[in-house]
mmCIF file with all atom_site columns, C-alpha atoms in Angstrom:
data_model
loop_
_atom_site.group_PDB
_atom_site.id
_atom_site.type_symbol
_atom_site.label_atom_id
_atom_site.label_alt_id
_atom_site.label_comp_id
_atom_site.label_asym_id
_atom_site.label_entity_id
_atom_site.label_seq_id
_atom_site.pdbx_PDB_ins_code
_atom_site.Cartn_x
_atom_site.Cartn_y
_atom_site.Cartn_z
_atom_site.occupancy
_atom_site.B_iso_or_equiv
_atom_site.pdbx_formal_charge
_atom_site.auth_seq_id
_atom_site.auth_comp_id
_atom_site.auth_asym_id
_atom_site.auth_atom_id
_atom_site.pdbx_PDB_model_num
ATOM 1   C CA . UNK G 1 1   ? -92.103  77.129  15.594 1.00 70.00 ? 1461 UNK G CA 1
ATOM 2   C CA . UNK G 1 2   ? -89.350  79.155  13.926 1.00 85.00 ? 1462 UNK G CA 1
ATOM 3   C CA . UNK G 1 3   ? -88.524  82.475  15.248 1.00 94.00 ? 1463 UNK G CA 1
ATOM 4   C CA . UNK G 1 4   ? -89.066  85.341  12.968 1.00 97.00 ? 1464 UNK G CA 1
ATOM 5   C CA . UNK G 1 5   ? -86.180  86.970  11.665 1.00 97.00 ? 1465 UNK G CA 1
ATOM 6   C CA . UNK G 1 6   ? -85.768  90.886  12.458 1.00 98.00 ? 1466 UNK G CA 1
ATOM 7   C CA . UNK G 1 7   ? -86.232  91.279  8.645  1.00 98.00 ? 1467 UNK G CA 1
ATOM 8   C CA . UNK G 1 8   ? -89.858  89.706  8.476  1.00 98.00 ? 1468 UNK G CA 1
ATOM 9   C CA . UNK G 1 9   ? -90.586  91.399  11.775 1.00 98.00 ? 1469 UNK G CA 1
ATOM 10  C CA . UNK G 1 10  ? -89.786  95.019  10.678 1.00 98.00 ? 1470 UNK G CA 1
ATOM 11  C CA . UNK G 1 11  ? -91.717  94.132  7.050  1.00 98.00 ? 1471 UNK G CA 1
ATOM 12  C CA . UNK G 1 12  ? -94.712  92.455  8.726  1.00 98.00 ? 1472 UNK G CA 1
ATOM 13  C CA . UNK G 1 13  ? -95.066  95.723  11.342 1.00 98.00 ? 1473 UNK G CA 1
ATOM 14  C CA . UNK G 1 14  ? -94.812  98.483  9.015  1.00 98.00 ? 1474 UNK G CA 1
ATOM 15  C CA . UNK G 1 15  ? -97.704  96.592  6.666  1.00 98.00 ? 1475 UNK G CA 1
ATOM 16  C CA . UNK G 1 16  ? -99.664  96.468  10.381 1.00 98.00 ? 1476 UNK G CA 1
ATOM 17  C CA . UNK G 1 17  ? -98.562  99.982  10.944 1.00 98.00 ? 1477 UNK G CA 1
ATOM 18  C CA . UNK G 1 18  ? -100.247 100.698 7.316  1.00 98.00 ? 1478 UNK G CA 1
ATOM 19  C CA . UNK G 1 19  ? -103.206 98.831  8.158  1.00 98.00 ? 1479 UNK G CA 1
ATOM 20  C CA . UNK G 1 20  ? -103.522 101.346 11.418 1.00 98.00 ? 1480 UNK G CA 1
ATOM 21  C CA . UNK G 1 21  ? -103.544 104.325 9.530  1.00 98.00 ? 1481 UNK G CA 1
ATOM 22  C CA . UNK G 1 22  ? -105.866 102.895 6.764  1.00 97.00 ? 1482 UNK G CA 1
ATOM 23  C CA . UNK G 1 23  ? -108.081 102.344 9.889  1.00 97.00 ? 1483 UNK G CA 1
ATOM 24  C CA . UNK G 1 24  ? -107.476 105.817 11.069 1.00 96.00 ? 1484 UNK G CA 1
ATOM 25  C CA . UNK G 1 25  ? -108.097 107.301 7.475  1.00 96.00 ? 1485 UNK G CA 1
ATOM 26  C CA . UNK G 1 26  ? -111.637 105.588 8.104  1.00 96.00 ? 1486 UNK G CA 1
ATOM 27  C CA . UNK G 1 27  ? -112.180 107.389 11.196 1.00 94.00 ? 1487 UNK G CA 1
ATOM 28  C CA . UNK G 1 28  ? -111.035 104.409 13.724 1.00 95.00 ? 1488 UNK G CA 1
ATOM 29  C CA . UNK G 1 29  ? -108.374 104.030 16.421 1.00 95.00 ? 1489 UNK G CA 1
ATOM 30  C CA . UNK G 1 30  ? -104.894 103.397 15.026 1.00 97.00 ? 1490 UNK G CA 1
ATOM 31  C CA . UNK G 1 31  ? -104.355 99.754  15.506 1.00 98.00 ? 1491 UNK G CA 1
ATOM 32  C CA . UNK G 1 32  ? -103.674 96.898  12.672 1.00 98.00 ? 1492 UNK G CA 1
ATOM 33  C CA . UNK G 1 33  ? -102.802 93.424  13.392 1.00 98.00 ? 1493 UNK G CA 1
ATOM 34  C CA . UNK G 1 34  ? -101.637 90.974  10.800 1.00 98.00 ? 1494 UNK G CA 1
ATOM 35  C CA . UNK G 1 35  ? -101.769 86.745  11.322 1.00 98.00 ? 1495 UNK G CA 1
ATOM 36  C CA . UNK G 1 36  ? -98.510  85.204  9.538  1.00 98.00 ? 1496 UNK G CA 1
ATOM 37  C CA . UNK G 1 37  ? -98.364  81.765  8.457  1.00 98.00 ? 1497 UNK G CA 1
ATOM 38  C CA . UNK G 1 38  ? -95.829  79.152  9.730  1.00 97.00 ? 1498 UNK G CA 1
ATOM 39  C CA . UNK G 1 39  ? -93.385  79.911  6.842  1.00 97.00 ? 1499 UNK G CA 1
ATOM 40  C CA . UNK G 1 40  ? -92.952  83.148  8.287  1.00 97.00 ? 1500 UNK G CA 1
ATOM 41  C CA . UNK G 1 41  ? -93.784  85.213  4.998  1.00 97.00 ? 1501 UNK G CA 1
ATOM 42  C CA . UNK G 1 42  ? -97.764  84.380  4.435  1.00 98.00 ? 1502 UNK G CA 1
ATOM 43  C CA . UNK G 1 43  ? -100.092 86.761  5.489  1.00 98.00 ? 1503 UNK G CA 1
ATOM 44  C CA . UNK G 1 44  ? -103.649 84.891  5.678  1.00 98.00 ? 1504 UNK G CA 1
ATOM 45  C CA . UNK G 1 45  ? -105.521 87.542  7.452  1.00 98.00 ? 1505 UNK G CA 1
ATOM 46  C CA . UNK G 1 46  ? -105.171 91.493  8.155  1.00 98.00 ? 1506 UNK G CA 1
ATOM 47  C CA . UNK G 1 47  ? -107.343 93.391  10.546 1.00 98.00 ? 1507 UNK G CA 1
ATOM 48  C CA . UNK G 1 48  ? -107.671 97.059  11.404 1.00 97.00 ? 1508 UNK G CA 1
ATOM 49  C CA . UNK G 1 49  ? -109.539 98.176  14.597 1.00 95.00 ? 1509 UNK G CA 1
ATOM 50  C CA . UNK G 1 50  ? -113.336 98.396  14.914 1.00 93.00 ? 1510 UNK G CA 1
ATOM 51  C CA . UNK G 1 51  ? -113.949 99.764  17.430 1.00 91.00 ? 1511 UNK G CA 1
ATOM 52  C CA . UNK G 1 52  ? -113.327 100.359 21.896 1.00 89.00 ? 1512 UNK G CA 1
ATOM 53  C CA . UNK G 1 53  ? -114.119 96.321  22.014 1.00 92.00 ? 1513 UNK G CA 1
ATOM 54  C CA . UNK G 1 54  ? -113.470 94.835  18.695 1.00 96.00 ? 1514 UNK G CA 1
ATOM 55  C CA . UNK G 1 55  ? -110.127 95.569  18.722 1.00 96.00 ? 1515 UNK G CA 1
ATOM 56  C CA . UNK G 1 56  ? -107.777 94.845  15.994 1.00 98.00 ? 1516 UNK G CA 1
ATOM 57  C CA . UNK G 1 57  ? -105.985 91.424  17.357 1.00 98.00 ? 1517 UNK G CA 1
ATOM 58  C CA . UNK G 1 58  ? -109.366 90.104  19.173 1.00 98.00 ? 1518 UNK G CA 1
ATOM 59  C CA . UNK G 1 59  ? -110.968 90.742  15.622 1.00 98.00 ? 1519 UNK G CA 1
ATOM 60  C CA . UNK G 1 60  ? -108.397 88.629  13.960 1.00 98.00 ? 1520 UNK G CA 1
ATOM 61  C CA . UNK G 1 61  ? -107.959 85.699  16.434 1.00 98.00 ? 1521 UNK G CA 1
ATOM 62  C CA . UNK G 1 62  ? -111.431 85.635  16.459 1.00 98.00 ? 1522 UNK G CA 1
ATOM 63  C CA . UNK G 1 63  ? -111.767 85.007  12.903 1.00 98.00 ? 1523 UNK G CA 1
ATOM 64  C CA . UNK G 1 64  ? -108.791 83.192  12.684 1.00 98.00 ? 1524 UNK G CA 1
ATOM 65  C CA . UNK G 1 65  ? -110.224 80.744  14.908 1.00 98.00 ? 1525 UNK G CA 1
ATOM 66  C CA . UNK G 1 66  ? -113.203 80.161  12.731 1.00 98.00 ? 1526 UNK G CA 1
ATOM 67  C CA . UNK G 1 67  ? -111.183 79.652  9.247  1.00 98.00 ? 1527 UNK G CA 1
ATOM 68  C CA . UNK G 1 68  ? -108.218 77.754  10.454 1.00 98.00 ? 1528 UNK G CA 1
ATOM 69  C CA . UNK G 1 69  ? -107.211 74.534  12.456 1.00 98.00 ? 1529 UNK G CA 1
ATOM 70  C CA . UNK G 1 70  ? -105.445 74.601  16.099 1.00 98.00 ? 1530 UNK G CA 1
ATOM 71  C CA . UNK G 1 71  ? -102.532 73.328  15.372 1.00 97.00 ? 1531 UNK G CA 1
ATOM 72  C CA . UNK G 1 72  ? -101.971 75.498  11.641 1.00 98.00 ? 1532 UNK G CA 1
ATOM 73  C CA . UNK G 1 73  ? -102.769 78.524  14.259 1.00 98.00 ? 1533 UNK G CA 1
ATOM 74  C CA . UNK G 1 74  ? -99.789  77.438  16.733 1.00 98.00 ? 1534 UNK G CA 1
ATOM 75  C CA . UNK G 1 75  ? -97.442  77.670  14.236 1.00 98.00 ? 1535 UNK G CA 1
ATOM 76  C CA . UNK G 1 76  ? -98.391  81.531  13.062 1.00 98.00 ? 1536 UNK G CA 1
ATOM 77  C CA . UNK G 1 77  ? -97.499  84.589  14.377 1.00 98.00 ? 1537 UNK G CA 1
ATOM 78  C CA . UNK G 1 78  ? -99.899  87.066  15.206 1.00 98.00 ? 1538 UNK G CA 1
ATOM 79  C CA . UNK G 1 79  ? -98.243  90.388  14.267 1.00 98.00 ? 1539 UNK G CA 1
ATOM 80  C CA . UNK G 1 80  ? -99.453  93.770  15.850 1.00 98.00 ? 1540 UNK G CA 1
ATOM 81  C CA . UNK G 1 81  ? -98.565  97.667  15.844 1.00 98.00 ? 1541 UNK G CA 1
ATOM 82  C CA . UNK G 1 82  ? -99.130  98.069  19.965 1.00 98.00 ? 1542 UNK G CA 1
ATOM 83  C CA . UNK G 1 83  ? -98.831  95.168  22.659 1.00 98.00 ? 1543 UNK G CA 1
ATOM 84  C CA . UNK G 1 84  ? -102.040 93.353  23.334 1.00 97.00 ? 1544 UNK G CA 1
ATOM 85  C CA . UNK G 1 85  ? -104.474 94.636  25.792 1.00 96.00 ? 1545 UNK G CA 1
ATOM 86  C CA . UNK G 1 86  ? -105.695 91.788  28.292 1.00 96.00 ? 1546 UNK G CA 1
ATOM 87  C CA . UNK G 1 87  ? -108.163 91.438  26.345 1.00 96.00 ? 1547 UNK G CA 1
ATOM 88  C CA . UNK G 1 88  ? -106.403 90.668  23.406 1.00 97.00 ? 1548 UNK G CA 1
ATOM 89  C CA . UNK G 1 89  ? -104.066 88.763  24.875 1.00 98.00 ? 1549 UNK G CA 1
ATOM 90  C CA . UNK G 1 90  ? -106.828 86.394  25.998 1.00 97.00 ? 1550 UNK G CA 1
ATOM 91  C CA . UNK G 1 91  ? -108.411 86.091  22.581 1.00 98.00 ? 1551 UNK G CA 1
ATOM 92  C CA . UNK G 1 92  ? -104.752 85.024  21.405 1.00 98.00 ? 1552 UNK G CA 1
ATOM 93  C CA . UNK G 1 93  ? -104.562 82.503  23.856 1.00 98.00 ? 1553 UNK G CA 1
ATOM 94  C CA . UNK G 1 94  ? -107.984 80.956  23.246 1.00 98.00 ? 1554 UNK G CA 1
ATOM 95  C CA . UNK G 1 95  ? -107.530 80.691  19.664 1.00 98.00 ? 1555 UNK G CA 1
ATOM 96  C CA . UNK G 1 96  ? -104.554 79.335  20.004 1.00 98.00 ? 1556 UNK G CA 1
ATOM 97  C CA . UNK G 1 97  ? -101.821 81.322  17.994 1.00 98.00 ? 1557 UNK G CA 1
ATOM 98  C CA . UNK G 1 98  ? -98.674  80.656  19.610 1.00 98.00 ? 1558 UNK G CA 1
ATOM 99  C CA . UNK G 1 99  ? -96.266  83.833  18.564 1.00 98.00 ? 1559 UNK G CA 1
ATOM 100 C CA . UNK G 1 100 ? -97.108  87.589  18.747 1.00 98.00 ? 1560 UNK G CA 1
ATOM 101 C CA . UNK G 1 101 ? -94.328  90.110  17.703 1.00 98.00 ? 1561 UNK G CA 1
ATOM 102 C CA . UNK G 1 102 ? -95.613  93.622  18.738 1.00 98.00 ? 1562 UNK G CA 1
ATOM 103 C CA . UNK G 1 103 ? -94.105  97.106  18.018 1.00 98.00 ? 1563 UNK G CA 1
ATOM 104 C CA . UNK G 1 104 ? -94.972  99.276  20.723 1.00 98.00 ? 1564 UNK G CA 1
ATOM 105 C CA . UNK G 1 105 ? -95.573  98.632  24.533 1.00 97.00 ? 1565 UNK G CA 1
ATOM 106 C CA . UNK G 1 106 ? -98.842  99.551  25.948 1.00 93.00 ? 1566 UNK G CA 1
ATOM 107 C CA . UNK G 1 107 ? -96.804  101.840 28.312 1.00 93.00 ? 1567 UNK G CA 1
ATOM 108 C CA . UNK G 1 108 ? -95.706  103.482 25.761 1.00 94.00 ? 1568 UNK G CA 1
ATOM 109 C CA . UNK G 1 109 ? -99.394  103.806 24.296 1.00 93.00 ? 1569 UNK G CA 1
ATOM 110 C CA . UNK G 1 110 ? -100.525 104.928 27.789 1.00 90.00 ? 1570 UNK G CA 1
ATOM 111 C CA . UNK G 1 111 ? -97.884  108.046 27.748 1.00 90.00 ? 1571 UNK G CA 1
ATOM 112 C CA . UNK G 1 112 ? -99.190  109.049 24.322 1.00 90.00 ? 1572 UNK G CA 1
ATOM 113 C CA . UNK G 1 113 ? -102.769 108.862 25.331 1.00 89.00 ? 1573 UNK G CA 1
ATOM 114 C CA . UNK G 1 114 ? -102.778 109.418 28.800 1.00 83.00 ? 1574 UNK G CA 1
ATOM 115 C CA . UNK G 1 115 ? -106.367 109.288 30.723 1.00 83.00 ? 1575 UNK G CA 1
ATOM 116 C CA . UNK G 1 116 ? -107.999 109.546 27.391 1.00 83.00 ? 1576 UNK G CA 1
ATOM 117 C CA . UNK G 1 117 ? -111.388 108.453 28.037 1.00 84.00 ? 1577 UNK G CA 1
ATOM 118 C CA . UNK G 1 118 ? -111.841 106.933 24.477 1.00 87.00 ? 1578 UNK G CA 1
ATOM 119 C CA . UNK G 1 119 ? -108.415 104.729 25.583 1.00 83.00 ? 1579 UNK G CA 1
ATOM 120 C CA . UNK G 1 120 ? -108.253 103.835 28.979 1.00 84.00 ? 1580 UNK G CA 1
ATOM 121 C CA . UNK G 1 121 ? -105.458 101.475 28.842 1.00 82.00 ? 1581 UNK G CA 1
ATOM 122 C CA . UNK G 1 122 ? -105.159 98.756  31.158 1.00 83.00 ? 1582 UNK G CA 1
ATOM 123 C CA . UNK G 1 123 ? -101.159 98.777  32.589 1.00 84.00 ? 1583 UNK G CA 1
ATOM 124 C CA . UNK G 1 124 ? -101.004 94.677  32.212 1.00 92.00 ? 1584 UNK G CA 1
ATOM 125 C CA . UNK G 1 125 ? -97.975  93.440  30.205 1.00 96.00 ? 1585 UNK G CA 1
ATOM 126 C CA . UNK G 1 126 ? -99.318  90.502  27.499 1.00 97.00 ? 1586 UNK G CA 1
ATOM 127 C CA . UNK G 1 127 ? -96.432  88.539  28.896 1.00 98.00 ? 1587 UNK G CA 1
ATOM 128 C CA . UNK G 1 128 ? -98.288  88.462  32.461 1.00 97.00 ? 1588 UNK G CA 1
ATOM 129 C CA . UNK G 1 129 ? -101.568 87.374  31.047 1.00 97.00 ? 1589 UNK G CA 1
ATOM 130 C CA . UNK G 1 130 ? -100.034 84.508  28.891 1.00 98.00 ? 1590 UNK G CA 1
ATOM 131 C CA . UNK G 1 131 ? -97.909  83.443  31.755 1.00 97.00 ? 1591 UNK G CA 1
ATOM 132 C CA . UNK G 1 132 ? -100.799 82.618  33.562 1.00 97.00 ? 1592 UNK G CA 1
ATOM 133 C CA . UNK G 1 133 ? -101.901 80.123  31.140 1.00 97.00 ? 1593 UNK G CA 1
ATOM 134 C CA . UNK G 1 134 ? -101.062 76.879  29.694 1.00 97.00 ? 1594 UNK G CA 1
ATOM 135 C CA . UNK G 1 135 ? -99.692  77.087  26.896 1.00 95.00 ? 1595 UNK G CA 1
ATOM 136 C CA . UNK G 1 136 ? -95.955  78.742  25.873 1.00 95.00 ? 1596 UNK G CA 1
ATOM 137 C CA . UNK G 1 137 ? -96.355  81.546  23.766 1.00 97.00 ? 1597 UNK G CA 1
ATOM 138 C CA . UNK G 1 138 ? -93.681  83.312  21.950 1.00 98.00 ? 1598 UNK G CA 1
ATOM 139 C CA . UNK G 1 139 ? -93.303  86.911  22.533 1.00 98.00 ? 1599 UNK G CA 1
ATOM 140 C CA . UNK G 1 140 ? -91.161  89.364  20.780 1.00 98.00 ? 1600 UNK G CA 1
ATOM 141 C CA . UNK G 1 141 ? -91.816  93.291  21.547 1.00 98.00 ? 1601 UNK G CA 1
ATOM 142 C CA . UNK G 1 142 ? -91.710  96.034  21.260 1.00 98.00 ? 1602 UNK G CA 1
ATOM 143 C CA . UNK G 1 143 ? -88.971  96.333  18.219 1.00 98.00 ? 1603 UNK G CA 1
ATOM 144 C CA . UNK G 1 144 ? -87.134  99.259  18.772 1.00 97.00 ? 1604 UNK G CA 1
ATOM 145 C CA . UNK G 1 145 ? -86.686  99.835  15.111 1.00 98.00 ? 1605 UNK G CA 1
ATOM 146 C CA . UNK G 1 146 ? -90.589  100.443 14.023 1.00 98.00 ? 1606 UNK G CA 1
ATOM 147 C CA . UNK G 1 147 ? -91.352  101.134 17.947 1.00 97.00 ? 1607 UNK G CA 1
ATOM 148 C CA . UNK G 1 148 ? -91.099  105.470 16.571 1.00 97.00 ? 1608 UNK G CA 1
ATOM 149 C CA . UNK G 1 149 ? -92.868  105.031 13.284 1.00 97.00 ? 1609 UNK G CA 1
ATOM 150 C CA . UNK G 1 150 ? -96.198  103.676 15.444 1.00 98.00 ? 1610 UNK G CA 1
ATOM 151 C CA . UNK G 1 151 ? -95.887  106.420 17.971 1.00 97.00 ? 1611 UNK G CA 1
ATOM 152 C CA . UNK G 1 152 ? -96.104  108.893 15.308 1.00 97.00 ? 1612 UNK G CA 1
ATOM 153 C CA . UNK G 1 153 ? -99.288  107.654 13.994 1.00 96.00 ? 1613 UNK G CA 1
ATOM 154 C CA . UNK G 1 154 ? -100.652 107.475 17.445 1.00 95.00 ? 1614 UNK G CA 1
ATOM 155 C CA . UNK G 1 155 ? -99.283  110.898 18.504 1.00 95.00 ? 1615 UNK G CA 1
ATOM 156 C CA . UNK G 1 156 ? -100.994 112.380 15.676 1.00 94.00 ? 1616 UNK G CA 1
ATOM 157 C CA . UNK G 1 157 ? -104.501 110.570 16.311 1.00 94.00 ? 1617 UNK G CA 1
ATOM 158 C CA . UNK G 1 158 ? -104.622 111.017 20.012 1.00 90.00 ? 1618 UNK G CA 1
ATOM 159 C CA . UNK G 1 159 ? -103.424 114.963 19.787 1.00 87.00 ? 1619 UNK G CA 1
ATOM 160 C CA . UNK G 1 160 ? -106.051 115.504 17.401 1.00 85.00 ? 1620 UNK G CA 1
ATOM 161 C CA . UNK G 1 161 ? -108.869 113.980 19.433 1.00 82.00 ? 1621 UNK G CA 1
#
């Protein structure tokens, strides 16, 4: 696996960060995820959140899972506007996409939301859930550089609610 360049990261999470307001536009929760192909510049699947389960990156790595092979999937990054949940996080693992760049922490998310009842964020860094797997995945996150342009978004859905 090749690690993504700073470059492809900060293009890659402002189109996610696009795809979380387009889901926000449409009356959803501000999250977009994006699956990148191996060559770093490919993007073979977008997906906005559905809902307080089907979140954006379970979505994806769900249906990832169904249209593409194991080991095309280890060699893609999953990219994402806020750190996966442990829920995510698990759905990465199982379908088997080995990198995840995210822009903002879920700490981060759980200071702009707070107890929000429609967000009740679990405190459980995506680097402790993979670590208690198998299988080496590549983390990169939160980039500082987008990290303001997602809290924004989120500021400006959460305040509203």
């Amino acid at each position: 696996m090749s690690e993504p360049t700073l470059a492809q990261q900060l293009r890659h999470l402002r189109r996610a960060n696009d795809v979380a307001r387009a889901a926000m536009d449409a009356g959803h929760h501000p999250f977009g995820a994006l699956l990148v192909a191996p060559d770093g510049e490919t993007v073979l699947l977008e997906q906005r959140n559905v809902d307080s389960v089907n979140h954006a990156e379970a979505v994806l790595a769900r249906e990832a899972s169904r249209q593409f092979a194991p080991d095309l999937l280890w060699g893609c990054t999953l990219y994402t506007t806020v750190e996966p949940c442990a829920m995510c996080a698990g759905t990465q693992y199982w379908a088997h996409i080995g990198q995840l760049v995210y822009g903002m922490s879920e700490r981060r998310l759980l200071e702009l939301t707070g107890n929000h009842a429609e967000n009740p964020t679990l405190d459980l860094p995506c680097r402790e859930v993979f670590a208690r797997g198998q299988k080496a995945l590549q983390v990169w996150g939160p980039v500082v550089e987008v990290e303001e342009e997602i809290a924004a978004l989120h500021r400006r859905f959460w305040h509203a609610r």
